[in-house]
Amino acid sequence: METLGNATSNALFLLISGDAELWKIVAISFQVSITAILIATPPALLTAFVLAYGKFPGRRVLISLFSTLLSIPAVVIGLTLYLLLSRQGPLGEWRLLFTQTAMILGQIALSFPILVAMGHSALQSADRRAWETALTLGANPLHAVATVMWEVRFGLLAALLAAFGRIVAEVGASMMLGGNILNYTRNIPTAIALETSKGDFSQGIALGIVLLALSFTLNALFYHLRGGGQPA
Amino acid sequence: MIESPLKLHFNDIHKRFGKRHVLIGANIQLSGGACTVLTGPNGVGKTTLLRIMAGLEKPDRGSIDMGLGATRWRRCYAALRTRILYLHQHPYLFDGSVSSNLAYAISDKHNRCLCQQRIKEALKWAGLTAIAENHAKTVSGGERQRVALARAWLREPRALLLDEPTANLDPEARTRTLELLFRLKESGIALLIASHDPHHFASLADKHLQLTQGILAEELSDNTNVTPFRRAHS
Amino acid sequence: MIYIPCSSAHKIMHLTLHKREIQALLISLLAMFTLPAAADGNNTTNPLIRLATTTSTENSGLLNHLLPVFQSATGYRVHVIAVGTGKALRMGQDGDVDVVLVHAPQAEAGFVDAGYGDHRHAVMYNDFVVVGPGNDPANIKTADNITAAMGKIATMQSLFISRGDDSGTHKKEKLLWKTAGIKPDNGWHKEAGQGMGKVLQIAAELDAYTLTDRGTWLAYRDKSTLTILFEGDEALHNPYGIIAVSTTRYADINHTGALALVKWITSGEAQQLIGDYRIGKTRLFTPSANSDRVATLDDISDNHQ
């Protein structure tokens, strides 16, 4: 058995030496999760905006629905999508199971409620005069939406970071939908699960360090941006 | 102005919130270069009327004639928004510098030079040059009002609706605001000022309207004889 | 134009969206979901083969040893999904993969009989071993055969970690209990529901017995505190077979690719590679594509001792 110290020093060596397999896994993680966030964000924020500023029957129900969706375990989303995407499922013809697209779909489904719920509360905190001022100054509705979003950009950025943090570290849905295929759908969390099960802790620790560094960097970036953007 | 002076009629505007009738058959017109002062106690619905006219709030009933025949509000609110500018009681300034707030009002931003030039003019016009790069959220109440007016000036609306523009301002800031309003009026913009204290605008006003319990009526200048202000244009 | 009336408690605003903008949004969303499917739909030149296999072939490193050779020789890309045998066969049955490489002869025969696959090809074999804590509390080292060994574990109620995931190893284990006439009791028989590697770790942490295939064991041996306590019974034979999923149910499956992989893995070249694959000095699998004979214990002992 390798000791914790041993495994950690091996992990650091893997990171520093630029182990190709390790960095390929990191790259896949980022590629999949960033794509998912990029696709999920525009519709999610528009939904959040409509929920914050719109008036239509069922609005309150929808808001509480999205808050509920926040607490749905990733594996349930993974299982649901698995059943939909399997050849036996209704969307089987698309042949998406065990592809990056399936993982992206899973991560979109995971991030969407976070983006909507956190985006909604950020947009709700925006001054309503911002929306009206934009309109009366001749902005078209989409431009006005963008203006309001810019006013609460830090809240929205926080939503984005939270959503990214969740999907990049999520293992259940990625494992089920992607199948943990080497060089294709093996991302950081599924690789950690596999390496741990293989008893190869060094690579698990190395990938864990990458995740930690990532979340630290994102948070630091966020606070830096906020510090620079707002008056003392 | 190249366009003919504005004539805008709002007829038979109704609005209620729950059981409270805020507006009952209000008629009001805006004409270029004229200033109307709308008075009435606080919370009576002056703001609602202004917001309906600016295309920001939907009336329950009513028609609007923009010179091409009467149309319903939902058909023309977008047109109202492009012609009429509404200023909140506490104008909202976007996150950013004073200059960037002014830039927001310039619709054609393609010519950067011209854009900068116009912002400069607006800053000068409102006496804001010294605080051009200050953060908009840090300026004083009077400065904020002038930034909002300079932004309106850049936007060149046909009509400007102001909600209590001098409330909470010290006398000096009030004087400067009034001066800017005079200049806007002279440039041919129709002004409608809602205020619970109309005396501040005595020198500016061409007409006084009073809103009480949902009824909008003209208040004659001698302040004694109140007659209903109905379909004055027809 | 459509518009959505908006309001706070007593203010109503109007959010307008242009029909064209909505259409553009819908079209781009649709495109996003359907394009990858369209790209995958062309099977005449599909270079992608999906192989469902057991954790033992992947975790032991064998596939990493074999597949790059196949891929560079043929231009195919193989996506390996490593799960338990039961799940792998289910994936083949559902048409989610093109070919399965598993080790559960009975289940494989059932798979072919039901028409999910056309033919099972023998690939290789190794054997199962029982591993456990060095002090061997149930004293299975001295057992005459595997039935006796399992009986001793049950009698002593020594902790036994089961895969519990319907994998080939799990199927084998259940068969062994059945042969020994034992109904495992939850008190000492724990189902982990995990892969072989994980189960070996759990067994090591809990000082428990478990049944493992020799390939995975050899890959984990150096990291484990467990030792082999029983081996060599003919009932522990562990043959691997490969089956291309039948096209009768899923016409658009990558059957050509699957057959290419089957043909290659049973070819002399691949069989040689399997025979050459070693961890340390130990050979993990014995190629068996070219001989239908049942492996003898001598083979296994020769290979591993």
mmCIF file with all atom_site columns, C-alpha atoms in Angstrom, chain B residues 9 111 222:
data_model
loop_
_atom_site.group_PDB
_atom_site.id
_atom_site.type_symbol
_atom_site.label_atom_id
_atom_site.label_alt_id
_atom_site.label_comp_id
_atom_site.label_asym_id
_atom_site.label_entity_id
_atom_site.label_seq_id
_atom_site.pdbx_PDB_ins_code
_atom_site.Cartn_x
_atom_site.Cartn_y
_atom_site.Cartn_z
_atom_site.occupancy
_atom_site.B_iso_or_equiv
_atom_site.pdbx_formal_charge
_atom_site.auth_seq_id
_atom_site.auth_comp_id
_atom_site.auth_asym_id
_atom_site.auth_atom_id
_atom_site.pdbx_PDB_model_num
ATOM 1 C CA . HIS B 1 9   ? -53.460 62.915 -27.129 1.00 0.00 ? 9   HIS B CA 1
ATOM 2 C CA . ASN B 1 111 ? -19.112 57.018 -34.998 1.00 0.00 ? 111 ASN B CA 1
ATOM 3 C CA . ASP B 1 222 ? -56.112 81.902 -10.407 1.00 0.00 ? 222 ASP B CA 1
#
